[in-house]
Coordinates of C-alpha atoms in Angstrom, one line a residue:
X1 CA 92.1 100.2 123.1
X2 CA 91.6 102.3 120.0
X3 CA 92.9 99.7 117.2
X4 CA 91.6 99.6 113.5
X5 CA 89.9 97.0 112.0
X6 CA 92.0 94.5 110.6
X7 CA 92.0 91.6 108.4
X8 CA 93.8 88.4 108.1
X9 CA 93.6 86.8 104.4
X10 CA 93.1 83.3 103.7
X11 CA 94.9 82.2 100.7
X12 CA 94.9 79.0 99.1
X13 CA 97.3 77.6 96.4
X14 CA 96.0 75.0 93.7
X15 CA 96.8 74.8 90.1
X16 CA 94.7 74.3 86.9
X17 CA 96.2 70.6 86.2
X18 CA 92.9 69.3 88.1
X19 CA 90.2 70.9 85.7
X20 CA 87.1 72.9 86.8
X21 CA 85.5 70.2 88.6
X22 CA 88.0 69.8 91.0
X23 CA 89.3 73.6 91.4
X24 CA 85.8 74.1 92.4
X25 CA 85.5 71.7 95.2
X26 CA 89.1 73.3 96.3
X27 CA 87.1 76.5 96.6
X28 CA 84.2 75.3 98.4
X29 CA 86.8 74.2 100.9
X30 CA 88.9 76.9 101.2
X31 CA 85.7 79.1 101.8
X32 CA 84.5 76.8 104.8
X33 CA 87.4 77.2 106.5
X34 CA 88.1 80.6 106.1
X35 CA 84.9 81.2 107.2
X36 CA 84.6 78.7 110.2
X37 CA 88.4 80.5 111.6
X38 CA 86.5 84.1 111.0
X39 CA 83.9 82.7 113.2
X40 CA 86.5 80.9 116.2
X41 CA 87.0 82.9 118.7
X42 CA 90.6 82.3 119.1
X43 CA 91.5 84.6 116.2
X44 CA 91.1 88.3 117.4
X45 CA 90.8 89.2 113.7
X46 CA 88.4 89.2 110.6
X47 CA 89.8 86.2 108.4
X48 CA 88.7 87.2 104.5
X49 CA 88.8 84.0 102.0
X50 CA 90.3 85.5 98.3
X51 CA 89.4 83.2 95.3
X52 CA 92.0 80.7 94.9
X53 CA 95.3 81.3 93.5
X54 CA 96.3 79.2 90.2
X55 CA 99.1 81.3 88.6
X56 CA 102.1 83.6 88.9
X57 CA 100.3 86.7 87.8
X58 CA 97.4 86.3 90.5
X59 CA 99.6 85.5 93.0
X60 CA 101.7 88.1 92.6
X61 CA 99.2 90.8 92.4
X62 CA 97.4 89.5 95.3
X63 CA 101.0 90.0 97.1
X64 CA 101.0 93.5 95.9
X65 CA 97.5 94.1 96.7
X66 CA 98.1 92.8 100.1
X67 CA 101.1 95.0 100.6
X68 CA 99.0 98.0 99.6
X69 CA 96.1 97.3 101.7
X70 CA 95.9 98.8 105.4
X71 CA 93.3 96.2 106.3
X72 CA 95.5 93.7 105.6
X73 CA 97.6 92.4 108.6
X74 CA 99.0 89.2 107.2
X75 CA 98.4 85.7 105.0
X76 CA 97.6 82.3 106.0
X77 CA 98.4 80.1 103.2
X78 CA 97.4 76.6 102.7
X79 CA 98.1 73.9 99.5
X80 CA 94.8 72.3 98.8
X81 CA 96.3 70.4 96.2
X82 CA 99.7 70.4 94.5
X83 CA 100.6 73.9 93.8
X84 CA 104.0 74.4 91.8
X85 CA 105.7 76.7 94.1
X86 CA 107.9 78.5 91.4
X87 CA 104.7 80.0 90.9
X88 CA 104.8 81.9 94.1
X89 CA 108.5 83.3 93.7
X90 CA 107.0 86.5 92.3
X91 CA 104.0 87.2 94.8
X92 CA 106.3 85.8 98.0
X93 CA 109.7 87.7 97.2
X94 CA 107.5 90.8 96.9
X95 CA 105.2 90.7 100.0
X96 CA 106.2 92.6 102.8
X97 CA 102.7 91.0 105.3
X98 CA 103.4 88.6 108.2
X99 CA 102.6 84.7 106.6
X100 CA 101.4 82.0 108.2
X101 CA 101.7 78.6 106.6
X102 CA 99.0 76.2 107.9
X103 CA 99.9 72.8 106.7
X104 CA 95.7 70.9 107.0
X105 CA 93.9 68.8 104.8
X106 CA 89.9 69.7 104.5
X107 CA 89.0 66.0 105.9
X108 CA 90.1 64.8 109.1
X109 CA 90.1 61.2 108.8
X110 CA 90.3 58.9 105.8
X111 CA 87.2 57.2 104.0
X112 CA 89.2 54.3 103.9
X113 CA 86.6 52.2 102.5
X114 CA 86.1 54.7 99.3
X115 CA 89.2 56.3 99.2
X116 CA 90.1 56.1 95.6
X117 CA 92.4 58.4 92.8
X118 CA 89.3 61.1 92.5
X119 CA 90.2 61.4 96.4
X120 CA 94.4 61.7 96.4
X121 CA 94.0 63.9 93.5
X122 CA 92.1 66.2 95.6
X123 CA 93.4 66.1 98.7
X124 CA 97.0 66.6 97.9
X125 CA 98.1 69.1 101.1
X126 CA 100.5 66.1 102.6
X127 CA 102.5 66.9 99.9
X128 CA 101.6 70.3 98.2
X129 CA 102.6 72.1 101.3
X130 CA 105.6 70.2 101.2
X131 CA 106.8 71.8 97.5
X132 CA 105.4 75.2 99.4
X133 CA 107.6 74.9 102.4
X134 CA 110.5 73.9 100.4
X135 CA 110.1 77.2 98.5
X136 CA 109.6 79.5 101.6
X137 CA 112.7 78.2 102.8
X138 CA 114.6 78.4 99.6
X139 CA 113.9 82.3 99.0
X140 CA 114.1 82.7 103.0
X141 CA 110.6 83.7 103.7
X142 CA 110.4 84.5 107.2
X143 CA 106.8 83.0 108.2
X144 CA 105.1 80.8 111.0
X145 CA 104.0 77.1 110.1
X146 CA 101.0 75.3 111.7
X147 CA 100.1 71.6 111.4
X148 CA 97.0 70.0 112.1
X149 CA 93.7 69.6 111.2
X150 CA 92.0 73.3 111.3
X151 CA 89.1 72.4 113.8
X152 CA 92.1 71.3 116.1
X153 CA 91.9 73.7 119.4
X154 CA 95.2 73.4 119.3
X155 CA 95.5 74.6 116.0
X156 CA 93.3 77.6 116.4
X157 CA 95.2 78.1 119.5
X158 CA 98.4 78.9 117.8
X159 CA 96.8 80.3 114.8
X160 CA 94.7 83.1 117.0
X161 CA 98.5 83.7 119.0
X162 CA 99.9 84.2 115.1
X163 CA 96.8 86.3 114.2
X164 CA 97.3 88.6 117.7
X165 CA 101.0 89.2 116.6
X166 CA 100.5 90.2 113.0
X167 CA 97.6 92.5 114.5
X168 CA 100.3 94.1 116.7
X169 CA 103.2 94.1 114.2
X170 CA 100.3 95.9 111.6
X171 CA 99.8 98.3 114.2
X172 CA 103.4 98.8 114.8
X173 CA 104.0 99.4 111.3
X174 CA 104.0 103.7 111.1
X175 CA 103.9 104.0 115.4
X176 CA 105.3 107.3 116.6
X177 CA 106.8 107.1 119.8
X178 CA 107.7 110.4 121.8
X179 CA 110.7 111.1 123.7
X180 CA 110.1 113.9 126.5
X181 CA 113.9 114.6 126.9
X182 CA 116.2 112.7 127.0
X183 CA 117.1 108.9 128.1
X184 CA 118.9 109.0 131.8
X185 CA 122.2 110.8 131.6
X186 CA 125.4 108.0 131.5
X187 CA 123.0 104.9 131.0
X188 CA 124.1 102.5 128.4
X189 CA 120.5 100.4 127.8
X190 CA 118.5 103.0 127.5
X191 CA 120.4 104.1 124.1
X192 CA 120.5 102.6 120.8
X193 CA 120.0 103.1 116.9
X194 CA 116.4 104.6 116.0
X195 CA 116.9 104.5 112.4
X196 CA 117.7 100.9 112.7
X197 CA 115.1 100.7 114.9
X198 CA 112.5 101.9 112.2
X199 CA 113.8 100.0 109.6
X200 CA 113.7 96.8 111.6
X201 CA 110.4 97.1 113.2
X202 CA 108.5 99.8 111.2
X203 CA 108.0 102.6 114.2
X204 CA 109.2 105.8 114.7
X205 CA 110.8 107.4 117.8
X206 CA 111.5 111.3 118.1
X207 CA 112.3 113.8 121.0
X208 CA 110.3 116.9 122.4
X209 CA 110.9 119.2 125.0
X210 CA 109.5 119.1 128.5
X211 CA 108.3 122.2 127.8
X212 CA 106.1 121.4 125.5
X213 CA 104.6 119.3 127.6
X214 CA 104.3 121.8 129.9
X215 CA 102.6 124.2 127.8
X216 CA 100.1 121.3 127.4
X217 CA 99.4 120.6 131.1
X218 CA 99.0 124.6 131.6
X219 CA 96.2 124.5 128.8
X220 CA 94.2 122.0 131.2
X221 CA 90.8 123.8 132.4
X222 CA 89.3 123.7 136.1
X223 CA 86.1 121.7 135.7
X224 CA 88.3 119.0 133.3
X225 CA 90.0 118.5 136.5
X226 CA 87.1 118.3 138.4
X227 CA 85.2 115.5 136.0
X228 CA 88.3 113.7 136.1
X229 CA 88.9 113.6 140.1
X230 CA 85.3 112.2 140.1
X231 CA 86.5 109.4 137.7
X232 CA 89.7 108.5 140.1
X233 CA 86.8 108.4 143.3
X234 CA 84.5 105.9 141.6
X235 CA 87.6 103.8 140.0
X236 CA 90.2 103.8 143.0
X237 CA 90.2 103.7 147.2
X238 CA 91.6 107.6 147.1
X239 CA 93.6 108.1 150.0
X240 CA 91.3 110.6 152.5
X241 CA 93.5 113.4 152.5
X242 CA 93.3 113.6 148.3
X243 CA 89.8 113.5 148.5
X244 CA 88.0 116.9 147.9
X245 CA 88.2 118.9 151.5
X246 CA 91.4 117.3 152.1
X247 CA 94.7 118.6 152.8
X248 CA 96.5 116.9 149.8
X249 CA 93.7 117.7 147.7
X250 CA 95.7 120.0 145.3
X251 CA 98.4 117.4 144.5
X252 CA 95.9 114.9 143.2
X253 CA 94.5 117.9 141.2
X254 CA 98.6 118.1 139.5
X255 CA 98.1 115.0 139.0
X256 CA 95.1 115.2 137.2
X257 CA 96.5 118.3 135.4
X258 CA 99.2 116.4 134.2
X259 CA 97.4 113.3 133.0
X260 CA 95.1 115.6 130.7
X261 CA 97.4 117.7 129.4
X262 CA 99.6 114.8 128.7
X263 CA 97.1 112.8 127.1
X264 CA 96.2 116.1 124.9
X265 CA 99.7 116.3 123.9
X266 CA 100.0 112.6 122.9
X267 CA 96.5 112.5 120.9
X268 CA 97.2 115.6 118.8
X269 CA 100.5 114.1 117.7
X270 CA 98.9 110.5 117.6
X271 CA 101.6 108.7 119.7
X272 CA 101.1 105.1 120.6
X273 CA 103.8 105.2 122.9
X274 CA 106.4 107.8 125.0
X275 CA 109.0 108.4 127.4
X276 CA 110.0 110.7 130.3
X277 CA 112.8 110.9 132.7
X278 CA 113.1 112.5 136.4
X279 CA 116.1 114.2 135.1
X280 CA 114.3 116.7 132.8
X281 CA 110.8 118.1 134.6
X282 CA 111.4 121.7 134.2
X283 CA 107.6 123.4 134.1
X284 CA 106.4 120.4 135.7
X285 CA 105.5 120.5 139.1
X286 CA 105.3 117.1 139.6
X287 CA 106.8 113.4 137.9
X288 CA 104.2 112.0 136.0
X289 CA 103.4 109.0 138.0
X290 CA 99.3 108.1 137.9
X291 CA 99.3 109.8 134.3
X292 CA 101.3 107.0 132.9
X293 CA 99.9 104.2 134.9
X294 CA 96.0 105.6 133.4
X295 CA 97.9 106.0 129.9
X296 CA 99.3 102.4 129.9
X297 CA 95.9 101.1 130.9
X298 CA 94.5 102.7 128.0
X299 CA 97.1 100.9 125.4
X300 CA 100.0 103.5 125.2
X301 CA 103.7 101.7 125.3
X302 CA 105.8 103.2 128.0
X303 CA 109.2 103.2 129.2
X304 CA 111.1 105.5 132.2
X305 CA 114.3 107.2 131.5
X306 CA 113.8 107.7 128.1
X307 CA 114.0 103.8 127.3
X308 CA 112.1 104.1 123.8
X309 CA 112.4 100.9 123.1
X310 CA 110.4 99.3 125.8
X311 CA 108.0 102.2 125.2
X312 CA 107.5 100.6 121.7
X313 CA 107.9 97.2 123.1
X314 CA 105.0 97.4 125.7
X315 CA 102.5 99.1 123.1
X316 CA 103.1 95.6 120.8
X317 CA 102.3 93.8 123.9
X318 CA 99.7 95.9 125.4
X319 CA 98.0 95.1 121.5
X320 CA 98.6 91.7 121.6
X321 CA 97.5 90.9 124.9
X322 CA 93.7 93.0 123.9
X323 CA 91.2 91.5 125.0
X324 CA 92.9 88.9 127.1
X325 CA 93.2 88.6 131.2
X326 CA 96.2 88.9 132.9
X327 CA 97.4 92.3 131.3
X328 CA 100.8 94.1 130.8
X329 CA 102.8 96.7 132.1
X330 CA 106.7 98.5 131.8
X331 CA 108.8 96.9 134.6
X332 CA 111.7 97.1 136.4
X333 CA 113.6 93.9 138.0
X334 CA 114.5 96.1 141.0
X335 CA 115.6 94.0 144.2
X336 CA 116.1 90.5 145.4
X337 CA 114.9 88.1 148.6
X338 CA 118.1 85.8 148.8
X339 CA 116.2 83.2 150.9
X340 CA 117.6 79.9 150.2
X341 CA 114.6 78.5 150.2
X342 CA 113.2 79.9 147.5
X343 CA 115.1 83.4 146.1
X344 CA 112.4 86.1 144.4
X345 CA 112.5 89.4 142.3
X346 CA 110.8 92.5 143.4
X347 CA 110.0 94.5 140.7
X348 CA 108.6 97.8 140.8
X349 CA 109.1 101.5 139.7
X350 CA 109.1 104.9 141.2
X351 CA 105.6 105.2 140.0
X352 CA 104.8 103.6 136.5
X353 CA 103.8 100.6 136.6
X354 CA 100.1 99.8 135.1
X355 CA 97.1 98.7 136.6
X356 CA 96.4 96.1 134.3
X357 CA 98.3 93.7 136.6
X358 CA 96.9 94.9 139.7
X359 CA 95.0 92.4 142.0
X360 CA 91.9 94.1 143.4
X361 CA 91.2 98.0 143.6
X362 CA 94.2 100.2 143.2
X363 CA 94.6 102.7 146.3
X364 CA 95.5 106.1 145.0
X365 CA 98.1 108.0 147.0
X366 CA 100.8 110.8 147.5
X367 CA 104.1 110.0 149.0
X368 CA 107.7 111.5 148.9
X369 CA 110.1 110.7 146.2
X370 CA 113.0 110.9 147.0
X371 CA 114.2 111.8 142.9
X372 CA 113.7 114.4 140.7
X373 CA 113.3 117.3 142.9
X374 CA 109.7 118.1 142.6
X375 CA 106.4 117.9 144.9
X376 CA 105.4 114.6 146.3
X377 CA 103.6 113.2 143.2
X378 CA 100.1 111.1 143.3
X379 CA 100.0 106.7 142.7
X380 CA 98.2 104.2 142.3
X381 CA 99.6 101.4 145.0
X382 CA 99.1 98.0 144.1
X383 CA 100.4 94.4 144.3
X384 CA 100.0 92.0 140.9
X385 CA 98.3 89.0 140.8
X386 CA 100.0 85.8 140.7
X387 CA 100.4 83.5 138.5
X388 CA 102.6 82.9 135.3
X389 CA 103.9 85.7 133.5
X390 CA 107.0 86.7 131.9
X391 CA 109.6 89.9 131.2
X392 CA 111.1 90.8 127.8
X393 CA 113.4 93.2 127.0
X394 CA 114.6 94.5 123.4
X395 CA 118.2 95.4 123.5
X396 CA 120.6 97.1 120.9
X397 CA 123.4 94.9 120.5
X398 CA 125.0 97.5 118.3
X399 CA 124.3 95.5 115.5
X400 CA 121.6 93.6 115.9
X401 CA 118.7 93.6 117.6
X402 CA 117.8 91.0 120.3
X403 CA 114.3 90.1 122.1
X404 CA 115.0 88.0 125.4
X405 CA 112.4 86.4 126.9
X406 CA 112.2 85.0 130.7
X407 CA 109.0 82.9 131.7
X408 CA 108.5 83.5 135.7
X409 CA 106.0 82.5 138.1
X410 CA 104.2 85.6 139.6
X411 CA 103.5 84.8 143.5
X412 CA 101.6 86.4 146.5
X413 CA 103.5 89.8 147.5
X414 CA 103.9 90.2 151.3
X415 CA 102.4 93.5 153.5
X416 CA 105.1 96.2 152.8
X417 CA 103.8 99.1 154.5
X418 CA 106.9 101.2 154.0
X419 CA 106.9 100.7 150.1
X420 CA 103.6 102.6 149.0
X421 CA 104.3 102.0 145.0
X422 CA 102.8 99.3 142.7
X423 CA 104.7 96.5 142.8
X424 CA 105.6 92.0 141.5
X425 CA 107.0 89.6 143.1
X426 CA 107.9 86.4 141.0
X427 CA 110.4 83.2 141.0
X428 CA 112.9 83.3 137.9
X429 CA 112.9 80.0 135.8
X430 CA 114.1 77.7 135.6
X431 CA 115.9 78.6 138.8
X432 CA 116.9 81.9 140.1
X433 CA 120.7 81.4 139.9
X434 CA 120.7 80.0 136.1
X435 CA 117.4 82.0 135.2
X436 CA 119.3 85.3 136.5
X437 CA 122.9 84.3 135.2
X438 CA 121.2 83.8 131.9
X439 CA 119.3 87.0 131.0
X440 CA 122.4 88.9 132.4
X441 CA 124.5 86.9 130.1
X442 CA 122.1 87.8 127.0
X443 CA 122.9 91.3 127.9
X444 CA 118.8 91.8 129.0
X445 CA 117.8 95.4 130.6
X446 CA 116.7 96.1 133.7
X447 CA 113.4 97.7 132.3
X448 CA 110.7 95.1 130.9
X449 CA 107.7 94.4 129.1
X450 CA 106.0 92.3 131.6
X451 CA 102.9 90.6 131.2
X452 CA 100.5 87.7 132.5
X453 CA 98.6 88.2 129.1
X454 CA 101.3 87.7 126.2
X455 CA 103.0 84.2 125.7
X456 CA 106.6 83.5 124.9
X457 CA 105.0 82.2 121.6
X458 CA 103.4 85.6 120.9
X459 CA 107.4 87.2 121.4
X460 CA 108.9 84.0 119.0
X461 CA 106.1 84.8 116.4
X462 CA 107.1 88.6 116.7
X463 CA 111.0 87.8 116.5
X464 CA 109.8 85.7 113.5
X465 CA 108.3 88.9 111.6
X466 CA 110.7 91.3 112.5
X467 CA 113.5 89.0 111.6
X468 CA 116.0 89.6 115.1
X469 CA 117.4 86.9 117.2
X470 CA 115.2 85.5 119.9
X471 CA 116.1 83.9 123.2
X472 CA 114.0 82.1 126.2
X473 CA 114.9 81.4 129.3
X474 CA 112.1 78.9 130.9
X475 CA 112.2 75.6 132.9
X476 CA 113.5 73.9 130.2
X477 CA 116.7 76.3 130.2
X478 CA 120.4 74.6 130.4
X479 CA 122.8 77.5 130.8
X480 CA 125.7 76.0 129.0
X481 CA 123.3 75.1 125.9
X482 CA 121.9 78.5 126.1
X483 CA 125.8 80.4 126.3
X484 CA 126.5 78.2 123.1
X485 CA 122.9 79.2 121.6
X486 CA 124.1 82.5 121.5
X487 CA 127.4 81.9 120.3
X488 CA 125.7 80.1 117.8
X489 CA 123.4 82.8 117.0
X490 CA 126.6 85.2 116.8
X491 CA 127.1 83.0 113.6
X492 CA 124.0 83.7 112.6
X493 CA 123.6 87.3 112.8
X494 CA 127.1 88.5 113.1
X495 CA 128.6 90.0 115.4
X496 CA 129.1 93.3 113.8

């Protein structure tokens, strides 16, 4: 994925109380550890120490300067000492970065047989972050909190899955999504409030013709189609008859036509995510199927039917998953196996579903579709790898916004012959009858984000930032307790 540079800022909070003895030992701290969680590879990010913060005015302009800088994706904070938080009311009321509150002490253990006043003076965190969280929950700072000591795996763990988030949120943060068309006529999920939508979350979604799309794919020159059939021969098993010679030949060659002309379209406006929907192909000769399965590989968000906002909600996923196995693709929870002995999902799509959840070499194909009205368009056929994943879906309540968030376990798809599209197959938690009854009552889509890379922790963290309800459904899930959590959360966030 193309993603820029971006920086997470360690900031730590003292005061001058101490004198300059101690304020420099504070420092000396701060910069070992903001150096040794630069250097850990659980943070995907480069972690910059800034010189320790004593009073209003340099908090507050590092707040501003943090706001102002693109690098910038977000603040961990630490006390070292006792640091009077009515100090940070200016800085924190005006920052507009994901925080991260790491609640650690420099020393892990106690010299108990020196520990003297010199020492407690010093190492005052047990308390100072105290004052600090008191604060952030006073002005409502929205903001992550980590405890532990900061060589902790654990600690880095959860610190690296904070880091991935504000990464992703950063990148969100000015995203244009395209609409081609329309969402799917007389479909209720698929709508929703886009200006909300960028004021909540930061991207922007807009609508363009088919056509000029279209106009794109026509632009697409011979020998571009020819380098890129030689790419889908070394990467895929290309079914014989789409191989050069063969009688399909020309159909994987649309297809080809259609993936550079799209990509062309979507670099020159510099999307990060987009739509389509079988209802509105006019100039197209085929339904982009293995254009948007290659496009989601690369990083771009997607959604079917004009759903923008799993098209904006993949792309967050597809950034915070980078670099990490198990990858992430648009979804659709699209039929059941009612065996008592163990129900399952099948989910799948017409076509677009991405190969970063594939187990083994994709097999590229041409089949009939029996939607849309246009030539039999080229696949990639797959089954995903097992193994635990999960499904989100952003809805528009109308007047809120909510993420729901349903761990599954991915499992071993059977031999369907018959079914030549990419496809899942995975047991609901905490049970199929509750782990279905749930998301259906949260009002959850039936298009997805799902992913064996992202955590339900990576989603929380995001909820977190954007400030929108959140709810799980996992093994631990009671359905009564969660129908009262969201009657609860009604309270909460109003219920318009």
């Amino acid at each position: 994925m193309k993603l820029d540079p971006k920086e997470i800022w360690f900031v730590t909070g003292s005061q001058h109380l101490y004198g300059d003895e101690t304020l420099r030992t504070v420092a000396d701290h701060s910069t070992k550890i903001a150096r040794s969680l630069n250097d850990a590879d659980e943070l995907p990010v480069r972690v910059v120490y800034k010189p320790l913060l004593t009073d209003p005015d340099a908090i507050r302009n590092l707040c501003i300067e943090a706001n102002s800088s693109p690098a910038c994706a977000g603040l961990i904070v630490w006390m070292h000492t006792f640091s009077p938080a009515k100090m940070w009311i200016g800085g924190l009321t005006r920052l507009a970065k994901p925080v991260c509150h790491l609640h650690t002490q420099f020393n892990r253990d106690l010299p108990w047989a020196s520990i003297d006043m010199d020492f407690m003076n010093l190492n005052q965190a047990a308390h100072g972050d105290r004052e600090a969280g008191h604060l952030h929950t006073r002005i409502g700072l929205r903001r992550k909190v980590v405890v532990g000591h900061w060589q902790d795996p654990e600690v880095l763990q959860r610190l690296g899955a904070w880091a991935r988030v504000a990464r992703a949120w950063s990148d969100l943060q000015g995203a244009k999504i395209c609409r081609f068309g329309d969402n799917m006529r007389e479909v209720s999920v698929t709508e929703g409030d886009k200006v909300s939508a960028e004021a909540t979350f930061g991207f922007s979604v807009n609508g363009y013709g088919v056509g000029d799309l279209a106009a794109a794919v026509s632009r697409v020159c011979e020998p571009q189609i020819d380098d890129l059939c030689s790419v889908y021969e070394r990467e895929y098993a290309v079914q014989a008859d789409l191989k050069k010679g063969g009688r399909r030949h020309d159909s994987l060659r649309e297809g080809a036509r259609i993936e550079l002309g799209l990509r062309d379209f979507l670099d020159e406006g510099g999307f990060k995510g987009f739509t389509t929907t079988f209802e509105d192909l006019h100039g197209l000769r085929q339904l982009p199927g293995l254009a948007v399965q290659r496009l989601m590989a690369d990083g771009y968000g997607f959604g079917a039917e004009g759903d923008w906002k799993t098209a904006a909600l993949v792309r967050f996923m597809k950034v915070v998953g980078d670099g990490l196995p198990g990858g992430t693709s648009f979804m659709e929870d699209y039929t059941y196996n009612l065996d008592p002995a163990g129900p399952q999902v099948l989910g799948a799509h017409m076509l677009e579903v991405c190969p970063t959840i594939a187990k083994g070499k994709p097999s590229l194909e041409v089949h009939p579709l029996g939607i849309g009205g246009k030539e039999d368009p080229v696949r990639l056929v797959f089954d995903a790898k097992p193994g635990k994943a999960l499904n989100a879906s952003l809805v528009d309540l109308g007047h809120r916004f909510r993420l729901i968030v349903s761990e599954v376990k991915a499992v071993e798809v059977p031999p369907m012959p018959k079914l030549p599209v990419a496809r899942a197959l995975w047991e609901v938690l905490p049970n199929f009858k509750d782990g279905v009854a749930a998301w259906i009552y949260a009002g959850g889509a039936h298009h997805t984000g799902y992913s064996a890379a992202v955590t339900t922790e990576h989603l929380l963290d995001f909820a977190e930032i954007a400030g929108i309800e959140a709810l799980v459904i996992d093994a631990e899930t009671d359905l009564r307790e969660f129908r009262n959590e969201m009657r609860w959360n009604d309270s909460t966030y109003g219920r318009g």
